[in-house]
Amino acid sequence: MKFAVRVGAGDTSAAPNFHCSKLVESWVVRGALLLTILFCVLMGIGLPQSNKKIDPDAGYTPTVLLEDKKKKKGADVTQALALPPELPAAVTAETGRLAFQVTPLSAKGLLSQQTRDALKTLLRSNRGPIVKLRAFVAGSGDLRRVGEIAGEMFLEKHMPLPALTVAQVGALPLEGAQVVIEATEVDRKVVNPSGVAFLAAQPAPSVAESLAKLKSALAAAGMQPSDALLVTCFVSSLDDQRGTQPAMSAAFPGAALDYVQMQRAPVMPPAACEATARLTKPADSSDSQRALVSAPQVVITGTQLAFGTRDSDLKLAFERLEKALAAKGARSDRVAIAHLYVTSTALTSRVLAFESSQAGGTRLSTVLPVEALPSVDASFGLDVIAIPIGP
């Protein structure tokens, strides 16, 4: 189909105007379309982009646990370890009620466990308050642990603290055993109405001969072997004195029995046994073998140590002992028996000479060579049993 456009004579621009209007309309549409596209592009990439990451927990409300104020308060407190209790330097006990125990040997565990087990045995079987412990330790354990454990256990039981002597010896008569403890108790009833006798160790070539000397010393004071309360033998070698336990049991069947090897190396004498016995009649006397005590009370001390080997070191140990006795109403010139623990036999003569120079002069003494004492610097220690000054 063909279209014809008629143009009048006076209408000379009609055809060109028609073409221009169409062209303008086309460009307007195209421009609008381009502007629209440009606007979309600018909105997509022209605007600044946010760098904020999407939080995966957005919209989640956490559960808040309330703090335990009591627990927090306790956790903030710094707890310091309590110092071990200090055992008394001396105690007083009724002579007529003195009783004795010796703990059984055990090879279970090391020193600390064996000490606890031994003290548990004593605390279960004691017949009254324990006023003195004497512990002999074998092996390389820390001797100070004995006193620390004793203090802790007695406080837990709300019992009075005992005086203490600790010495390291050469060996005990059971392989693996590291401690044996002798306990002095105050019985609930009177068991020694006439008093007690303290017999110093009797040196001899063998245990049997030393025990025989003890029997003779008892008999001279009117006592029998059945009157013995505690017998302790110190030997130079367990191997050389294999029959010690049977010999002690046969000689003193009713007594608490204990025996140890003094040092690892051989020492003199080969054997020496001491005893505490029940008096059959009142007496108050002393000689080179025994002290007979009928006084109502005795003062029993723990060990006082000499730190060093000079005379001044020994003097300080005796001075500290004098103060401990004075606090309980006794003096060194009223000592019934003394135990002198030396770490070297070379000190023996010096210690005895120094002791004889003290108030009261020469007294009944047992000298015991031992391996060590509770301080590495300690060369010598002593403990005593004394009679308080009367009213």
PDB file of N, CA and C in Angstrom, residues 32-125:
ATOM      1  N   ALA A  32      15.909   8.643  27.438  1.00  0.00           N
ATOM      2  CA  ALA A  32      15.274   8.241  28.700  1.00  0.00           C
ATOM      3  C   ALA A  32      15.708   6.844  29.109  1.00  0.00           C
ATOM      4  N   LEU A  33      15.790   5.959  28.073  1.00  0.00           N
ATOM      5  CA  LEU A  33      16.223   4.582  28.365  1.00  0.00           C
ATOM      6  C   LEU A  33      17.660   4.545  28.877  1.00  0.00           C
ATOM      7  N   LEU A  34      18.537   5.341  28.222  1.00  0.00           N
ATOM      8  CA  LEU A  34      19.941   5.388  28.669  1.00  0.00           C
ATOM      9  C   LEU A  34      20.082   5.963  30.071  1.00  0.00           C
ATOM     10  N   LEU A  35      19.257   7.000  30.337  1.00  0.00           N
ATOM     11  CA  LEU A  35      19.294   7.583  31.686  1.00  0.00           C
ATOM     12  C   LEU A  35      18.846   6.585  32.745  1.00  0.00           C
ATOM     13  N   THR A  36      17.854   5.818  32.345  1.00  0.00           N
ATOM     14  CA  THR A  36      17.360   4.795  33.302  1.00  0.00           C
ATOM     15  C   THR A  36      18.429   3.755  33.590  1.00  0.00           C
ATOM     16  N   ILE A  37      19.087   3.287  32.517  1.00  0.00           N
ATOM     17  CA  ILE A  37      20.166   2.293  32.689  1.00  0.00           C
ATOM     18  C   ILE A  37      21.314   2.863  33.506  1.00  0.00           C
ATOM     19  N   LEU A  38      21.689   4.134  33.183  1.00  0.00           N
ATOM     20  CA  LEU A  38      22.777   4.774  33.898  1.00  0.00           C
ATOM     21  C   LEU A  38      22.446   4.925  35.379  1.00  0.00           C
ATOM     22  N   PHE A  39      21.205   5.261  35.663  1.00  0.00           N
ATOM     23  CA  PHE A  39      20.767   5.427  37.054  1.00  0.00           C
ATOM     24  C   PHE A  39      20.879   4.109  37.819  1.00  0.00           C
ATOM     25  N   CYS A  40      20.458   3.042  37.161  1.00  0.00           N
ATOM     26  CA  CYS A  40      20.536   1.715  37.799  1.00  0.00           C
ATOM     27  C   CYS A  40      21.986   1.306  38.051  1.00  0.00           C
ATOM     28  N   VAL A  41      22.863   1.615  37.059  1.00  0.00           N
ATOM     29  CA  VAL A  41      24.275   1.287  37.234  1.00  0.00           C
ATOM     30  C   VAL A  41      24.874   2.068  38.391  1.00  0.00           C
ATOM     31  N   LEU A  42      24.539   3.368  38.437  1.00  0.00           N
ATOM     32  CA  LEU A  42      25.061   4.185  39.524  1.00  0.00           C
ATOM     33  C   LEU A  42      24.555   3.703  40.877  1.00  0.00           C
ATOM     34  N   MET A  43      23.311   3.285  40.934  1.00  0.00           N
ATOM     35  CA  MET A  43      22.773   2.774  42.211  1.00  0.00           C
ATOM     36  C   MET A  43      23.438   1.472  42.617  1.00  0.00           C
ATOM     37  N   GLY A  44      23.880   0.667  41.650  1.00  0.00           N
ATOM     38  CA  GLY A  44      24.467  -0.642  41.961  1.00  0.00           C
ATOM     39  C   GLY A  44      25.933  -0.567  42.345  1.00  0.00           C
ATOM     40  N   ILE A  45      26.707   0.236  41.620  1.00  0.00           N
ATOM     41  CA  ILE A  45      28.158   0.246  41.873  1.00  0.00           C
ATOM     42  C   ILE A  45      28.695   1.617  42.219  1.00  0.00           C
ATOM     43  N   GLY A  46      27.882   2.602  42.042  1.00  0.00           N
ATOM     44  CA  GLY A  46      28.380   3.961  42.283  1.00  0.00           C
ATOM     45  C   GLY A  46      28.312   4.348  43.735  1.00  0.00           C
ATOM     46  N   LEU A  47      27.311   3.802  44.475  1.00  0.00           N
ATOM     47  CA  LEU A  47      27.166   4.189  45.877  1.00  0.00           C
ATOM     48  C   LEU A  47      28.185   3.461  46.747  1.00  0.00           C
ATOM     49  N   PRO A  48      28.610   4.023  47.885  1.00  0.00           N
ATOM     50  CA  PRO A  48      29.574   3.351  48.789  1.00  0.00           C
ATOM     51  C   PRO A  48      28.988   2.058  49.321  1.00  0.00           C
ATOM     52  N   GLN A  49      29.833   1.022  49.381  1.00  0.00           N
ATOM     53  CA  GLN A  49      29.412  -0.274  49.877  1.00  0.00           C
ATOM     54  C   GLN A  49      29.774  -0.387  51.363  1.00  0.00           C
ATOM     55  N   SER A  50      28.929  -1.047  52.107  1.00  0.00           N
ATOM     56  CA  SER A  50      29.178  -1.257  53.538  1.00  0.00           C
ATOM     57  C   SER A  50      30.112  -2.449  53.733  1.00  0.00           C
ATOM     58  N   ASN A  51      31.132  -2.278  54.560  1.00  0.00           N
ATOM     59  CA  ASN A  51      32.074  -3.355  54.845  1.00  0.00           C
ATOM     60  C   ASN A  51      31.672  -4.185  56.054  1.00  0.00           C
ATOM     61  N   LYS A  52      30.563  -3.898  56.668  1.00  0.00           N
ATOM     62  CA  LYS A  52      30.130  -4.611  57.879  1.00  0.00           C
ATOM     63  C   LYS A  52      29.723  -6.030  57.528  1.00  0.00           C
ATOM     64  N   LYS A  53      30.358  -6.998  58.271  1.00  0.00           N
ATOM     65  CA  LYS A  53      30.031  -8.400  58.055  1.00  0.00           C
ATOM     66  C   LYS A  53      28.733  -8.754  58.747  1.00  0.00           C
ATOM     67  N   ILE A  54      28.115  -9.725  58.198  1.00  0.00           N
ATOM     68  CA  ILE A  54      26.856 -10.187  58.782  1.00  0.00           C
ATOM     69  C   ILE A  54      27.151 -11.018  60.014  1.00  0.00           C
ATOM     70  N   ASP A  55      26.574 -10.658  61.133  1.00  0.00           N
ATOM     71  CA  ASP A  55      26.788 -11.379  62.387  1.00  0.00           C
ATOM     72  C   ASP A  55      25.914 -12.618  62.402  1.00  0.00           C
ATOM     73  N   PRO A  56      26.546 -13.824  62.449  1.00  0.00           N
ATOM     74  CA  PRO A  56      25.722 -15.032  62.443  1.00  0.00           C
ATOM     75  C   PRO A  56      24.885 -15.176  63.702  1.00  0.00           C
ATOM     76  N   ASP A  57      25.294 -14.437  64.788  1.00  0.00           N
ATOM     77  CA  ASP A  57      24.539 -14.537  66.030  1.00  0.00           C
ATOM     78  C   ASP A  57      23.552 -13.397  66.206  1.00  0.00           C
ATOM     79  N   ALA A  58      23.348 -12.633  65.134  1.00  0.00           N
ATOM     80  CA  ALA A  58      22.422 -11.506  65.228  1.00  0.00           C
ATOM     81  C   ALA A  58      21.041 -12.016  65.594  1.00  0.00           C
ATOM     82  N   GLY A  59      20.479 -11.367  66.599  1.00  0.00           N
ATOM     83  CA  GLY A  59      19.147 -11.756  67.019  1.00  0.00           C
ATOM     84  C   GLY A  59      19.123 -12.800  68.111  1.00  0.00           C
ATOM     85  N   TYR A  60      20.352 -13.325  68.479  1.00  0.00           N
ATOM     86  CA  TYR A  60      20.408 -14.347  69.523  1.00  0.00           C
ATOM     87  C   TYR A  60      20.576 -13.669  70.873  1.00  0.00           C
ATOM     88  N   THR A  61      19.774 -14.022  71.828  1.00  0.00           N
ATOM     89  CA  THR A  61      19.840 -13.461  73.173  1.00  0.00           C
ATOM     90  C   THR A  61      20.511 -14.463  74.096  1.00  0.00           C
ATOM     91  N   PRO A  62      21.775 -14.198  74.570  1.00  0.00           N
ATOM     92  CA  PRO A  62      22.489 -15.167  75.409  1.00  0.00           C
ATOM     93  C   PRO A  62      21.860 -15.295  76.788  1.00  0.00           C
ATOM     94  N   THR A  63      22.053 -16.498  77.376  1.00  0.00           N
ATOM     95  CA  THR A  63      21.586 -16.753  78.727  1.00  0.00           C
ATOM     96  C   THR A  63      22.684 -16.360  79.704  1.00  0.00           C
ATOM     97  N   VAL A  64      22.414 -15.515  80.664  1.00  0.00           N
ATOM     98  CA  VAL A  64      23.389 -15.015  81.620  1.00  0.00           C
ATOM     99  C   VAL A  64      23.243 -15.776  82.922  1.00  0.00           C
ATOM    100  N   LEU A  65      24.371 -16.435  83.360  1.00  0.00           N
ATOM    101  CA  LEU A  65      24.372 -17.160  84.631  1.00  0.00           C
ATOM    102  C   LEU A  65      24.774 -16.214  85.744  1.00  0.00           C
ATOM    103  N   LEU A  66      24.047 -16.222  86.822  1.00  0.00           N
ATOM    104  CA  LEU A  66      24.369 -15.376  87.953  1.00  0.00           C
ATOM    105  C   LEU A  66      25.605 -15.906  88.667  1.00  0.00           C
ATOM    106  N   GLU A  67      26.532 -15.026  89.068  1.00  0.00           N
ATOM    107  CA  GLU A  67      27.760 -15.431  89.733  1.00  0.00           C
ATOM    108  C   GLU A  67      27.468 -15.876  91.158  1.00  0.00           C
ATOM    109  N   ASP A  68      28.197 -16.921  91.567  1.00  0.00           N
ATOM    110  CA  ASP A  68      28.115 -17.379  92.944  1.00  0.00           C
ATOM    111  C   ASP A  68      29.011 -16.484  93.792  1.00  0.00           C
ATOM    112  N   LYS A  69      28.389 -15.545  94.506  1.00  0.00           N
ATOM    113  CA  LYS A  69      29.165 -14.558  95.242  1.00  0.00           C
ATOM    114  C   LYS A  69      30.018 -15.202  96.320  1.00  0.00           C
ATOM    115  N   LYS A  70      29.493 -16.264  96.951  1.00  0.00           N
ATOM    116  CA  LYS A  70      30.268 -16.929  98.003  1.00  0.00           C
ATOM    117  C   LYS A  70      31.506 -17.580  97.423  1.00  0.00           C
ATOM    118  N   LYS A  71      31.322 -18.237  96.264  1.00  0.00           N
ATOM    119  CA  LYS A  71      32.453 -18.915  95.637  1.00  0.00           C
ATOM    120  C   LYS A  71      33.486 -17.909  95.181  1.00  0.00           C
ATOM    121  N   LYS A  72      33.010 -16.784  94.586  1.00  0.00           N
ATOM    122  CA  LYS A  72      33.941 -15.781  94.103  1.00  0.00           C
ATOM    123  C   LYS A  72      34.708 -15.159  95.248  1.00  0.00           C
ATOM    124  N   LYS A  73      34.007 -14.930  96.370  1.00  0.00           N
ATOM    125  CA  LYS A  73      34.665 -14.336  97.513  1.00  0.00           C
ATOM    126  C   LYS A  73      35.748 -15.247  98.051  1.00  0.00           C
ATOM    127  N   GLY A  74      35.468 -16.550  98.099  1.00  0.00           N
ATOM    128  CA  GLY A  74      36.458 -17.506  98.576  1.00  0.00           C
ATOM    129  C   GLY A  74      37.614 -17.646  97.625  1.00  0.00           C
ATOM    130  N   ALA A  75      37.316 -17.547  96.295  1.00  0.00           N
ATOM    131  CA  ALA A  75      38.369 -17.732  95.299  1.00  0.00           C
ATOM    132  C   ALA A  75      39.343 -16.565  95.299  1.00  0.00           C
ATOM    133  N   ASP A  76      38.842 -15.381  95.698  1.00  0.00           N
ATOM    134  CA  ASP A  76      39.697 -14.201  95.670  1.00  0.00           C
ATOM    135  C   ASP A  76      40.646 -14.152  96.862  1.00  0.00           C
ATOM    136  N   VAL A  77      40.372 -14.975  97.891  1.00  0.00           N
ATOM    137  CA  VAL A  77      41.202 -14.944  99.085  1.00  0.00           C
ATOM    138  C   VAL A  77      42.441 -15.800  98.869  1.00  0.00           C
ATOM    139  N   THR A  78      43.607 -15.246  99.107  1.00  0.00           N
ATOM    140  CA  THR A  78      44.858 -15.996  99.007  1.00  0.00           C
ATOM    141  C   THR A  78      45.076 -16.763 100.300  1.00  0.00           C
ATOM    142  N   GLN A  79      45.133 -18.084 100.177  1.00  0.00           N
ATOM    143  CA  GLN A  79      45.280 -18.925 101.351  1.00  0.00           C
ATOM    144  C   GLN A  79      46.753 -19.231 101.591  1.00  0.00           C
ATOM    145  N   ALA A  80      47.213 -18.957 102.782  1.00  0.00           N
ATOM    146  CA  ALA A  80      48.600 -19.233 103.161  1.00  0.00           C
ATOM    147  C   ALA A  80      48.647 -20.518 103.979  1.00  0.00           C
ATOM    148  N   LEU A  81      49.692 -21.304 103.767  1.00  0.00           N
ATOM    149  CA  LEU A  81      49.857 -22.533 104.520  1.00  0.00           C
ATOM    150  C   LEU A  81      50.157 -22.203 105.979  1.00  0.00           C
ATOM    151  N   ALA A  82      49.455 -22.911 106.866  1.00  0.00           N
ATOM    152  CA  ALA A  82      49.682 -22.694 108.291  1.00  0.00           C
ATOM    153  C   ALA A  82      51.019 -23.289 108.706  1.00  0.00           C
ATOM    154  N   LEU A  83      51.690 -22.585 109.603  1.00  0.00           N
ATOM    155  CA  LEU A  83      52.949 -23.096 110.121  1.00  0.00           C
ATOM    156  C   LEU A  83      52.685 -24.309 110.998  1.00  0.00           C
ATOM    157  N   PRO A  84      53.581 -25.298 110.968  1.00  0.00           N
ATOM    158  CA  PRO A  84      53.382 -26.463 111.827  1.00  0.00           C
ATOM    159  C   PRO A  84      53.423 -26.051 113.289  1.00  0.00           C
ATOM    160  N   PRO A  85      52.637 -26.688 114.148  1.00  0.00           N
ATOM    161  CA  PRO A  85      52.636 -26.307 115.563  1.00  0.00           C
ATOM    162  C   PRO A  85      53.988 -26.587 116.208  1.00  0.00           C
ATOM    163  N   GLU A  86      54.349 -25.738 117.148  1.00  0.00           N
ATOM    164  CA  GLU A  86      55.619 -25.894 117.847  1.00  0.00           C
ATOM    165  C   GLU A  86      55.412 -26.797 119.063  1.00  0.00           C
ATOM    166  N   LEU A  87      56.155 -27.885 119.127  1.00  0.00           N
ATOM    167  CA  LEU A  87      56.029 -28.816 120.232  1.00  0.00           C
ATOM    168  C   LEU A  87      56.714 -28.256 121.470  1.00  0.00           C
ATOM    169  N   PRO A  88      56.234 -28.606 122.655  1.00  0.00           N
ATOM    170  CA  PRO A  88      56.803 -28.029 123.878  1.00  0.00           C
ATOM    171  C   PRO A  88      58.231 -28.502 124.130  1.00  0.00           C
ATOM    172  N   ALA A  89      59.023 -27.646 124.746  1.00  0.00           N
ATOM    173  CA  ALA A  89      60.397 -28.002 125.089  1.00  0.00           C
ATOM    174  C   ALA A  89      60.444 -28.957 126.273  1.00  0.00           C
ATOM    175  N   ALA A  90      59.404 -28.923 127.121  1.00  0.00           N
ATOM    176  CA  ALA A  90      59.359 -29.793 128.291  1.00  0.00           C
ATOM    177  C   ALA A  90      57.908 -29.953 128.733  1.00  0.00           C
ATOM    178  N   VAL A  91      57.634 -31.077 129.386  1.00  0.00           N
ATOM    179  CA  VAL A  91      56.296 -31.355 129.911  1.00  0.00           C
ATOM    180  C   VAL A  91      56.434 -31.916 131.324  1.00  0.00           C
ATOM    181  N   THR A  92      55.352 -31.843 132.068  1.00  0.00           N
ATOM    182  CA  THR A  92      55.308 -32.399 133.422  1.00  0.00           C
ATOM    183  C   THR A  92      54.362 -33.589 133.440  1.00  0.00           C
ATOM    184  N   ALA A  93      54.744 -34.652 134.135  1.00  0.00           N
ATOM    185  CA  ALA A  93      53.918 -35.861 134.194  1.00  0.00           C
ATOM    186  C   ALA A  93      53.954 -36.446 135.600  1.00  0.00           C
ATOM    187  N   GLU A  94      52.876 -37.119 135.966  1.00  0.00           N
ATOM    188  CA  GLU A  94      52.805 -37.779 137.270  1.00  0.00           C
ATOM    189  C   GLU A  94      53.628 -39.061 137.239  1.00  0.00           C
ATOM    190  N   THR A  95      54.527 -39.203 138.159  1.00  0.00           N
ATOM    191  CA  THR A  95      55.409 -40.362 138.192  1.00  0.00           C
ATOM    192  C   THR A  95      54.624 -41.660 138.355  1.00  0.00           C
ATOM    193  N   GLY A  96      53.624 -41.651 139.207  1.00  0.00           N
ATOM    194  CA  GLY A  96      52.868 -42.866 139.482  1.00  0.00           C
ATOM    195  C   GLY A  96      52.011 -43.334 138.329  1.00  0.00           C
ATOM    196  N   ARG A  97      51.844 -42.503 137.289  1.00  0.00           N
ATOM    197  CA  ARG A  97      50.989 -42.870 136.165  1.00  0.00           C
ATOM    198  C   ARG A  97      51.760 -43.088 134.857  1.00  0.00           C
ATOM    199  N   LEU A  98      53.084 -43.073 134.919  1.00  0.00           N
ATOM    200  CA  LEU A  98      53.862 -43.231 133.695  1.00  0.00           C
ATOM    201  C   LEU A  98      53.679 -44.625 133.105  1.00  0.00           C
ATOM    202  N   ALA A  99      53.434 -44.655 131.803  1.00  0.00           N
ATOM    203  CA  ALA A  99      53.306 -45.913 131.058  1.00  0.00           C
ATOM    204  C   ALA A  99      53.994 -45.731 129.712  1.00  0.00           C
ATOM    205  N   PHE A 100      54.283 -46.846 129.027  1.00  0.00           N
ATOM    206  CA  PHE A 100      55.113 -46.778 127.821  1.00  0.00           C
ATOM    207  C   PHE A 100      54.558 -47.700 126.729  1.00  0.00           C
ATOM    208  N   GLN A 101      54.775 -47.257 125.490  1.00  0.00           N
ATOM    209  CA  GLN A 101      54.431 -48.036 124.307  1.00  0.00           C
ATOM    210  C   GLN A 101      55.557 -47.925 123.287  1.00  0.00           C
ATOM    211  N   VAL A 102      55.676 -48.939 122.430  1.00  0.00           N
ATOM    212  CA  VAL A 102      56.582 -48.907 121.285  1.00  0.00           C
ATOM    213  C   VAL A 102      55.787 -49.313 120.061  1.00  0.00           C
ATOM    214  N   THR A 103      55.880 -48.533 118.994  1.00  0.00           N
ATOM    215  CA  THR A 103      55.095 -48.830 117.795  1.00  0.00           C
ATOM    216  C   THR A 103      55.670 -50.027 117.046  1.00  0.00           C
ATOM    217  N   PRO A 104      54.805 -50.821 116.413  1.00  0.00           N
ATOM    218  CA  PRO A 104      55.311 -51.931 115.591  1.00  0.00           C
ATOM    219  C   PRO A 104      55.986 -51.406 114.329  1.00  0.00           C
ATOM    220  N   LEU A 105      56.964 -52.141 113.832  1.00  0.00           N
ATOM    221  CA  LEU A 105      57.662 -51.746 112.608  1.00  0.00           C
ATOM    222  C   LEU A 105      56.792 -52.046 111.396  1.00  0.00           C
ATOM    223  N   SER A 106      56.929 -51.187 110.386  1.00  0.00           N
ATOM    224  CA  SER A 106      56.190 -51.360 109.139  1.00  0.00           C
ATOM    225  C   SER A 106      57.080 -50.953 107.971  1.00  0.00           C
ATOM    226  N   ALA A 107      56.958 -51.673 106.874  1.00  0.00           N
ATOM    227  CA  ALA A 107      57.717 -51.331 105.661  1.00  0.00           C
ATOM    228  C   ALA A 107      56.807 -50.694 104.615  1.00  0.00           C
ATOM    229  N   LYS A 108      55.605 -50.333 104.983  1.00  0.00           N
ATOM    230  CA  LYS A 108      54.636 -49.783 104.043  1.00  0.00           C
ATOM    231  C   LYS A 108      54.858 -48.281 103.875  1.00  0.00           C
ATOM    232  N   GLY A 109      55.147 -47.850 102.646  1.00  0.00           N
ATOM    233  CA  GLY A 109      55.312 -46.428 102.370  1.00  0.00           C
ATOM    234  C   GLY A 109      56.664 -45.903 102.826  1.00  0.00           C
ATOM    235  N   LEU A 110      56.770 -44.572 102.753  1.00  0.00           N
ATOM    236  CA  LEU A 110      57.999 -43.896 103.150  1.00  0.00           C
ATOM    237  C   LEU A 110      57.829 -43.288 104.540  1.00  0.00           C
ATOM    238  N   LEU A 111      58.737 -42.396 104.902  1.00  0.00           N
ATOM    239  CA  LEU A 111      58.780 -41.906 106.278  1.00  0.00           C
ATOM    240  C   LEU A 111      57.477 -41.259 106.715  1.00  0.00           C
ATOM    241  N   SER A 112      56.907 -40.382 105.888  1.00  0.00           N
ATOM    242  CA  SER A 112      55.696 -39.670 106.298  1.00  0.00           C
ATOM    243  C   SER A 112      54.550 -40.643 106.557  1.00  0.00           C
ATOM    244  N   GLN A 113      54.323 -41.569 105.656  1.00  0.00           N
ATOM    245  CA  GLN A 113      53.235 -42.524 105.836  1.00  0.00           C
ATOM    246  C   GLN A 113      53.479 -43.416 107.043  1.00  0.00           C
ATOM    247  N   GLN A 114      54.710 -43.888 107.204  1.00  0.00           N
ATOM    248  CA  GLN A 114      55.004 -44.748 108.346  1.00  0.00           C
ATOM    249  C   GLN A 114      54.845 -43.990 109.664  1.00  0.00           C
ATOM    250  N   THR A 115      55.205 -42.709 109.669  1.00  0.00           N
ATOM    251  CA  THR A 115      55.026 -41.899 110.879  1.00  0.00           C
ATOM    252  C   THR A 115      53.552 -41.748 111.211  1.00  0.00           C
ATOM    253  N   ARG A 116      52.740 -41.461 110.193  1.00  0.00           N
ATOM    254  CA  ARG A 116      51.297 -41.322 110.431  1.00  0.00           C
ATOM    255  C   ARG A 116      50.700 -42.637 110.937  1.00  0.00           C
ATOM    256  N   ASP A 117      51.088 -43.731 110.317  1.00  0.00           N
ATOM    257  CA  ASP A 117      50.557 -45.025 110.737  1.00  0.00           C
ATOM    258  C   ASP A 117      50.966 -45.347 112.173  1.00  0.00           C
ATOM    259  N   ALA A 118      52.218 -45.049 112.514  1.00  0.00           N
ATOM    260  CA  ALA A 118      52.688 -45.316 113.870  1.00  0.00           C
ATOM    261  C   ALA A 118      51.941 -44.464 114.897  1.00  0.00           C
ATOM    262  N   LEU A 119      51.731 -43.191 114.582  1.00  0.00           N
ATOM    263  CA  LEU A 119      51.023 -42.309 115.515  1.00  0.00           C
ATOM    264  C   LEU A 119      49.553 -42.700 115.640  1.00  0.00           C
ATOM    265  N   LYS A 120      48.952 -43.144 114.538  1.00  0.00           N
ATOM    266  CA  LYS A 120      47.565 -43.623 114.622  1.00  0.00           C
ATOM    267  C   LYS A 120      47.471 -44.810 115.569  1.00  0.00           C
ATOM    268  N   THR A 121      48.447 -45.710 115.495  1.00  0.00           N
ATOM    269  CA  THR A 121      48.462 -46.861 116.404  1.00  0.00           C
ATOM    270  C   THR A 121      48.567 -46.403 117.852  1.00  0.00           C
ATOM    271  N   LEU A 122      49.450 -45.448 118.115  1.00  0.00           N
ATOM    272  CA  LEU A 122      49.607 -44.940 119.477  1.00  0.00           C
ATOM    273  C   LEU A 122      48.330 -44.272 119.981  1.00  0.00           C
ATOM    274  N   LEU A 123      47.712 -43.468 119.134  1.00  0.00           N
ATOM    275  CA  LEU A 123      46.523 -42.725 119.554  1.00  0.00           C
ATOM    276  C   LEU A 123      45.317 -43.635 119.749  1.00  0.00           C
ATOM    277  N   ARG A 124      45.318 -44.782 119.073  1.00  0.00           N
ATOM    278  CA  ARG A 124      44.224 -45.738 119.274  1.00  0.00           C
ATOM    279  C   ARG A 124      44.407 -46.560 120.551  1.00  0.00           C
ATOM    280  N   SER A 125      45.647 -46.834 120.901  1.00  0.00           N
ATOM    281  CA  SER A 125      45.905 -47.771 121.995  1.00  0.00           C
ATOM    282  C   SER A 125      46.410 -47.107 123.271  1.00  0.00           C
TER     283      SER A 125
END
